């Protein structure tokens, strides 16, 4: 038996973006229902250690900052791949968002007046006039210190505060509930069919507006800093309609410092506070490549320099392939155990390294997905009315081909505010119209999908084996450095895996909240996303932001100043790619101003394959 | 490190199939360098038994999903290295919380109820002004709030608490710590009396019988007994004034 749940606004995903959008819609008097794979406070947003960029200009090194400077940093960071009207809206709104989070309860670290010496010897002085206002720290790729933070638990305090408002407002949250298909009539999205991860039962959710806020697709890669739930499920739902395109799926960011071999993120805060990168000879190599920004060049640049340096043979050999060292010992026990406490705990607990006395093994690791459900500036998905997307699941498009540290947490909340408003406007003006026959048909289709898996009608392929092969294919052939030959290999392998994924057979009974069934339902969609990444990367014959082609090392604005749109036609085995221009309003394409062009990047074998 | 063969005895029960009664099932696995219970459980599921239910999200001790009884003690499976355990490892779901299946329990419902019961949000009559600069706060105060805010709601303190195991409505250390977080926050304008209504009873500050398992088991190493003492002192001070 299938139950039906009717609501004004259905939000899929309860991280910061989903919850902020829910609060906005709810504050307009709309009935809002949030679905979440896990209790909201377990969302991946909680894990963000770094911070949220806002040009408050309170701290000494942030003095004179304003939205214009933040705008330029963001556009440059994106390698001119972002929509500049979105970036402008974002930088103007983010100071309000940060202050509102303070009003709701985030403690934020505050400015303390007085002098202090930075690790590089510079002395800075915080003025009494700014004492007690929200502080900011240094992050990669920005002209000013702009990243607001709460010690090293920024994501945690933001998510808990946000969730407290959701609870206070009485917003309905159905946790352990996974949307497995959108319900639509070819023009309008009407909601979603969801499967309960407690019981396995299906529910049809019908809504005036449906919002995808499911985060990124990092877990398609074998080595990712992402939580295990970041499998791109929301994007799959949109792609599988055949009408909604995904934007820039090939834009995948690697974080310079994933902890080897557990791939837990060591935040930029470590380098922002003065941590160095060292090679196998314990030599600090970054100043040789990036004399000005050193370890604080943007993420894509630092990641590439690390790979380049390892290719020259300066990596530290390990059973998990070559890696480099992060050194924070000189910051001292007091600083490490307070300001960088989470980092210290992670090192001690997960690899048995004490960073007060020892070097931390790190390597560039998949970290963020710039691509997602393509929306306009209002957060409306292309292709279907009543469908919205927000946060990392969306390609809004603020980040273009490279996201700056501290801009993603900021995006979740700012987009939640802005798009939440547009969702409310839309839902208040939309009827809840649906044909019960259509809804029943959509449910039956999902019931059949479940039954085929439970009764073994499809074949005997093992879901975990296929998944490992997909992860490995992306790691080996669609990594930090890419080339035509590898990408062709990746596309061919993924196509084969996609075929095989139609023949998954369960080993277990699949009853109740079966974890194997959950994986089996997700995997074919994940492989389609992987194909969007690999095929999009193969076609894009230039290097831009995080997308670095060894065979096309230069950015090519003549042919590629545009966004990839991936569609998945019914029964296809490859995405159909279309392109649209990026919106340039204020800042014409120019030099990024940091990081060399990647001309010298393409030599030697790829250590990622190790 | 010797190549150990580990024996896992894992609690099995699937509420969706009543024909199988709750029992312990044995799995064997060769230990590898740096193996955590996250690695071990995933390997068991992928290679031996895909029906095994357990929860991980961040696998980095930040999200609090993977609390379970590890050889009798509540702890986070993700940050437990197998080399710290004997060859035989028994895994049970956390008590107190409703069982979903095998090692998976429903902490989400429990903690949302806790938040509602303690009204765990800032109570203020001030309106947010988007055009104004933020209110100032002393950084020491901000850090004090963060210190209490660090709880990850994993439920280890609740599972290890004698009172919580026998009295369903007891707030437990996580609950009292949550209340303390709002007590130290100058933005929360609740009176002492309002807090007394929430914690000045046997379900709150006076239900604790001082066995201290909460603090011993807290993976975030929160000073839970200190927080309890703080809440009790506030209650006592209020009582003297009344």
Short mmCIF file of N, CA and C in Angstrom, two decimals, chain A residues 47-131:
data_model
loop_
_atom_site.label_atom_id
_atom_site.label_comp_id
_atom_site.label_asym_id
_atom_site.label_seq_id
_atom_site.Cartn_x
_atom_site.Cartn_y
_atom_site.Cartn_z
N UNK A 47 29.76 18.99 8.30
CA UNK A 47 31.18 18.65 8.30
C UNK A 47 32.07 19.81 7.86
N UNK A 48 31.48 20.88 7.32
CA UNK A 48 32.30 21.98 6.81
C UNK A 48 33.07 22.62 7.95
N UNK A 49 34.39 22.53 7.88
CA UNK A 49 35.20 23.08 8.97
C UNK A 49 35.57 24.54 8.72
N UNK A 50 35.63 24.90 7.47
CA UNK A 50 36.25 26.16 7.09
C UNK A 50 35.49 27.39 7.47
N UNK A 51 34.60 27.84 6.61
CA UNK A 51 33.88 29.05 6.93
C UNK A 51 33.07 29.56 5.77
N UNK A 52 32.60 30.78 5.94
CA UNK A 52 31.64 31.37 5.03
C UNK A 52 32.13 32.75 4.64
N UNK A 53 32.35 32.96 3.34
CA UNK A 53 32.88 34.25 2.91
C UNK A 53 31.81 35.34 2.93
N UNK A 54 32.12 36.43 3.60
CA UNK A 54 31.25 37.60 3.58
C UNK A 54 32.13 38.83 3.78
N UNK A 55 31.93 39.85 2.96
CA UNK A 55 32.85 40.99 2.96
C UNK A 55 32.50 41.99 4.06
N UNK A 56 32.54 41.55 5.30
CA UNK A 56 32.19 42.43 6.41
C UNK A 56 33.30 43.45 6.69
N UNK A 57 34.54 43.05 6.42
CA UNK A 57 35.65 43.99 6.61
C UNK A 57 35.92 44.35 8.06
N UNK A 58 35.60 43.45 8.99
CA UNK A 58 35.79 43.77 10.42
C UNK A 58 37.22 43.55 10.91
N UNK A 59 37.89 42.54 10.36
CA UNK A 59 39.22 42.23 10.88
C UNK A 59 40.26 43.08 10.13
N UNK A 60 41.43 43.21 10.75
CA UNK A 60 42.45 44.10 10.20
C UNK A 60 42.79 43.74 8.75
N UNK A 61 42.94 42.45 8.48
CA UNK A 61 43.33 42.03 7.14
C UNK A 61 42.15 42.01 6.17
N UNK A 62 40.97 42.32 6.68
CA UNK A 62 39.80 42.39 5.80
C UNK A 62 39.36 43.82 5.57
N UNK A 63 40.12 44.76 6.16
CA UNK A 63 39.71 46.17 6.10
C UNK A 63 39.59 46.66 4.66
N UNK A 64 38.50 47.38 4.39
CA UNK A 64 38.29 47.90 3.03
C UNK A 64 37.57 46.91 2.13
N UNK A 65 37.30 45.73 2.66
CA UNK A 65 36.61 44.73 1.82
C UNK A 65 35.18 45.19 1.54
N UNK A 66 34.68 44.78 0.41
CA UNK A 66 33.29 45.09 0.06
C UNK A 66 32.82 44.09 -1.00
N UNK A 67 31.52 44.11 -1.31
CA UNK A 67 30.99 43.14 -2.28
C UNK A 67 31.69 43.20 -3.64
N UNK A 68 32.17 44.36 -4.03
CA UNK A 68 32.84 44.47 -5.34
C UNK A 68 34.10 43.61 -5.39
N UNK A 69 34.86 43.65 -4.30
CA UNK A 69 36.11 42.87 -4.26
C UNK A 69 35.77 41.37 -4.19
N UNK A 70 34.77 41.06 -3.40
CA UNK A 70 34.32 39.67 -3.30
C UNK A 70 33.85 39.17 -4.68
N UNK A 71 33.18 40.06 -5.40
CA UNK A 71 32.71 39.72 -6.75
C UNK A 71 33.87 39.38 -7.67
N UNK A 72 34.87 40.22 -7.67
CA UNK A 72 36.02 40.00 -8.55
C UNK A 72 36.72 38.69 -8.19
N UNK A 73 36.91 38.44 -6.91
CA UNK A 73 37.54 37.17 -6.48
C UNK A 73 36.73 35.97 -6.98
N UNK A 74 35.42 36.08 -6.86
CA UNK A 74 34.56 34.95 -7.22
C UNK A 74 34.59 34.69 -8.73
N UNK A 75 34.53 35.77 -9.51
CA UNK A 75 34.53 35.60 -10.97
C UNK A 75 35.88 35.08 -11.45
N UNK A 76 36.94 35.65 -10.89
CA UNK A 76 38.28 35.16 -11.25
C UNK A 76 38.43 33.70 -10.86
N UNK A 77 38.01 33.41 -9.63
CA UNK A 77 38.10 32.04 -9.14
C UNK A 77 37.38 31.08 -10.07
N UNK A 78 36.24 31.50 -10.58
CA UNK A 78 35.44 30.64 -11.45
C UNK A 78 36.06 30.47 -12.83
N UNK A 79 37.17 31.18 -13.06
CA UNK A 79 37.81 31.23 -14.38
C UNK A 79 36.80 31.70 -15.43
N UNK A 80 36.04 32.68 -15.07
CA UNK A 80 35.02 33.29 -15.92
C UNK A 80 33.96 32.28 -16.38
N UNK A 81 33.78 31.25 -15.59
CA UNK A 81 32.76 30.26 -15.94
C UNK A 81 31.43 30.51 -15.25
N UNK A 82 31.38 31.48 -14.33
CA UNK A 82 30.14 31.69 -13.57
C UNK A 82 29.21 32.64 -14.32
N UNK A 83 27.97 32.73 -13.86
CA UNK A 83 27.06 33.77 -14.34
C UNK A 83 27.25 34.99 -13.45
N UNK A 84 27.64 36.10 -14.05
CA UNK A 84 28.04 37.24 -13.22
C UNK A 84 26.86 37.91 -12.53
N UNK A 85 25.64 37.77 -13.11
CA UNK A 85 24.49 38.34 -12.39
C UNK A 85 24.23 37.57 -11.10
N UNK A 86 24.48 36.26 -11.14
CA UNK A 86 24.33 35.44 -9.93
C UNK A 86 25.41 35.80 -8.91
N UNK A 87 26.64 35.94 -9.39
CA UNK A 87 27.75 36.29 -8.48
C UNK A 87 27.47 37.64 -7.81
N UNK A 88 26.98 38.59 -8.56
CA UNK A 88 26.68 39.92 -8.01
C UNK A 88 25.60 39.83 -6.93
N UNK A 89 24.52 39.13 -7.24
CA UNK A 89 23.44 38.95 -6.27
C UNK A 89 23.97 38.28 -5.00
N UNK A 90 24.81 37.29 -5.21
CA UNK A 90 25.38 36.54 -4.09
C UNK A 90 26.22 37.43 -3.17
N UNK A 91 27.17 38.16 -3.76
CA UNK A 91 28.08 38.94 -2.90
C UNK A 91 27.35 40.06 -2.16
N UNK A 92 26.28 40.57 -2.75
CA UNK A 92 25.51 41.62 -2.08
C UNK A 92 24.70 41.05 -0.91
N UNK A 93 24.30 39.80 -1.02
CA UNK A 93 23.40 39.22 -0.01
C UNK A 93 24.14 38.56 1.14
N UNK A 94 25.36 38.10 0.89
CA UNK A 94 25.99 37.24 1.88
C UNK A 94 26.26 37.92 3.23
N UNK A 95 26.58 39.23 3.27
CA UNK A 95 26.73 39.83 4.61
C UNK A 95 25.44 39.76 5.44
N UNK A 96 24.31 39.91 4.77
CA UNK A 96 23.02 39.82 5.49
C UNK A 96 22.83 38.40 6.01
N UNK A 97 23.19 37.43 5.17
CA UNK A 97 23.01 36.03 5.55
C UNK A 97 23.85 35.68 6.78
N UNK A 98 25.09 36.17 6.79
CA UNK A 98 25.98 35.88 7.93
C UNK A 98 25.42 36.51 9.21
N UNK A 99 24.94 37.73 9.09
CA UNK A 99 24.41 38.42 10.28
C UNK A 99 23.11 37.78 10.75
N UNK A 100 22.33 37.30 9.79
CA UNK A 100 21.09 36.63 10.20
C UNK A 100 21.41 35.33 10.95
N UNK A 101 22.44 34.63 10.52
CA UNK A 101 22.82 33.42 11.23
C UNK A 101 23.29 33.75 12.64
N UNK A 102 23.94 34.91 12.80
CA UNK A 102 24.34 35.36 14.15
C UNK A 102 23.09 35.64 14.99
N UNK A 103 22.13 36.28 14.38
CA UNK A 103 20.88 36.60 15.07
C UNK A 103 20.17 35.31 15.50
N UNK A 104 20.25 34.28 14.66
CA UNK A 104 19.58 33.01 14.98
C UNK A 104 20.36 32.18 15.99
N UNK A 105 21.64 32.49 16.19
CA UNK A 105 22.33 31.76 17.25
C UNK A 105 23.75 31.28 16.97
N UNK A 106 24.25 31.46 15.73
CA UNK A 106 25.64 31.02 15.48
C UNK A 106 26.58 31.92 16.29
N UNK A 107 27.48 31.36 17.07
CA UNK A 107 28.34 32.22 17.88
C UNK A 107 29.35 33.03 17.06
N UNK A 108 29.81 32.57 15.94
CA UNK A 108 30.87 33.18 15.12
C UNK A 108 32.05 33.62 16.00
N UNK A 109 33.24 33.33 15.59
CA UNK A 109 34.42 33.87 16.26
C UNK A 109 34.45 35.38 16.07
N UNK A 110 34.84 36.09 17.12
CA UNK A 110 34.74 37.56 17.13
C UNK A 110 36.11 38.23 17.15
N UNK A 111 36.12 39.47 16.71
CA UNK A 111 37.36 40.24 16.70
C UNK A 111 37.79 40.55 18.14
N UNK A 112 39.06 40.29 18.42
CA UNK A 112 39.64 40.65 19.71
C UNK A 112 40.69 41.73 19.45
N UNK A 113 40.57 42.87 20.09
CA UNK A 113 41.51 43.98 19.85
C UNK A 113 42.91 43.63 20.32
N UNK A 114 43.88 44.19 19.62
CA UNK A 114 45.27 43.99 20.05
C UNK A 114 46.16 43.52 18.91
N UNK A 115 47.46 43.48 19.22
CA UNK A 115 48.44 43.08 18.20
C UNK A 115 48.66 41.59 18.21
N UNK A 116 48.96 41.03 17.04
CA UNK A 116 49.42 39.64 17.03
C UNK A 116 50.32 39.43 15.82
N UNK A 117 51.21 38.46 15.96
CA UNK A 117 52.17 38.20 14.90
C UNK A 117 51.71 37.01 14.08
N UNK A 118 51.68 37.20 12.76
CA UNK A 118 51.29 36.10 11.87
C UNK A 118 52.46 35.15 11.71
N UNK A 119 52.18 33.93 11.25
CA UNK A 119 53.27 32.95 11.09
C UNK A 119 54.39 33.44 10.18
N UNK A 120 54.06 34.33 9.22
CA UNK A 120 55.12 34.81 8.32
C UNK A 120 55.86 36.03 8.88
N UNK A 121 55.56 36.38 10.14
CA UNK A 121 56.30 37.45 10.78
C UNK A 121 55.62 38.81 10.75
N UNK A 122 54.60 38.96 9.88
CA UNK A 122 53.88 40.23 9.84
C UNK A 122 53.15 40.44 11.16
N UNK A 123 53.11 41.71 11.60
CA UNK A 123 52.36 42.02 12.81
C UNK A 123 51.08 42.74 12.40
N UNK A 124 49.95 42.25 12.89
CA UNK A 124 48.71 42.94 12.58
C UNK A 124 48.06 43.41 13.88
N UNK A 125 47.28 44.45 13.76
CA UNK A 125 46.63 44.98 14.96
C UNK A 125 45.13 45.13 14.73
N UNK A 126 44.37 44.46 15.56
CA UNK A 126 42.91 44.61 15.52
C UNK A 126 42.54 45.82 16.36
N UNK A 127 41.72 46.70 15.78
CA UNK A 127 41.39 47.94 16.47
C UNK A 127 40.19 47.77 17.40
N UNK A 128 40.21 48.48 18.53
CA UNK A 128 39.13 48.37 19.53
C UNK A 128 37.75 48.66 18.93
N UNK A 129 37.74 49.55 17.93
CA UNK A 129 36.49 49.93 17.28
C UNK A 129 35.73 48.71 16.74
N UNK A 130 36.48 47.66 16.38
CA UNK A 130 35.84 46.49 15.76
C UNK A 130 35.68 45.32 16.72
N UNK A 131 36.12 45.52 17.95
CA UNK A 131 36.07 44.44 18.95
C UNK A 131 34.64 43.88 19.06
#
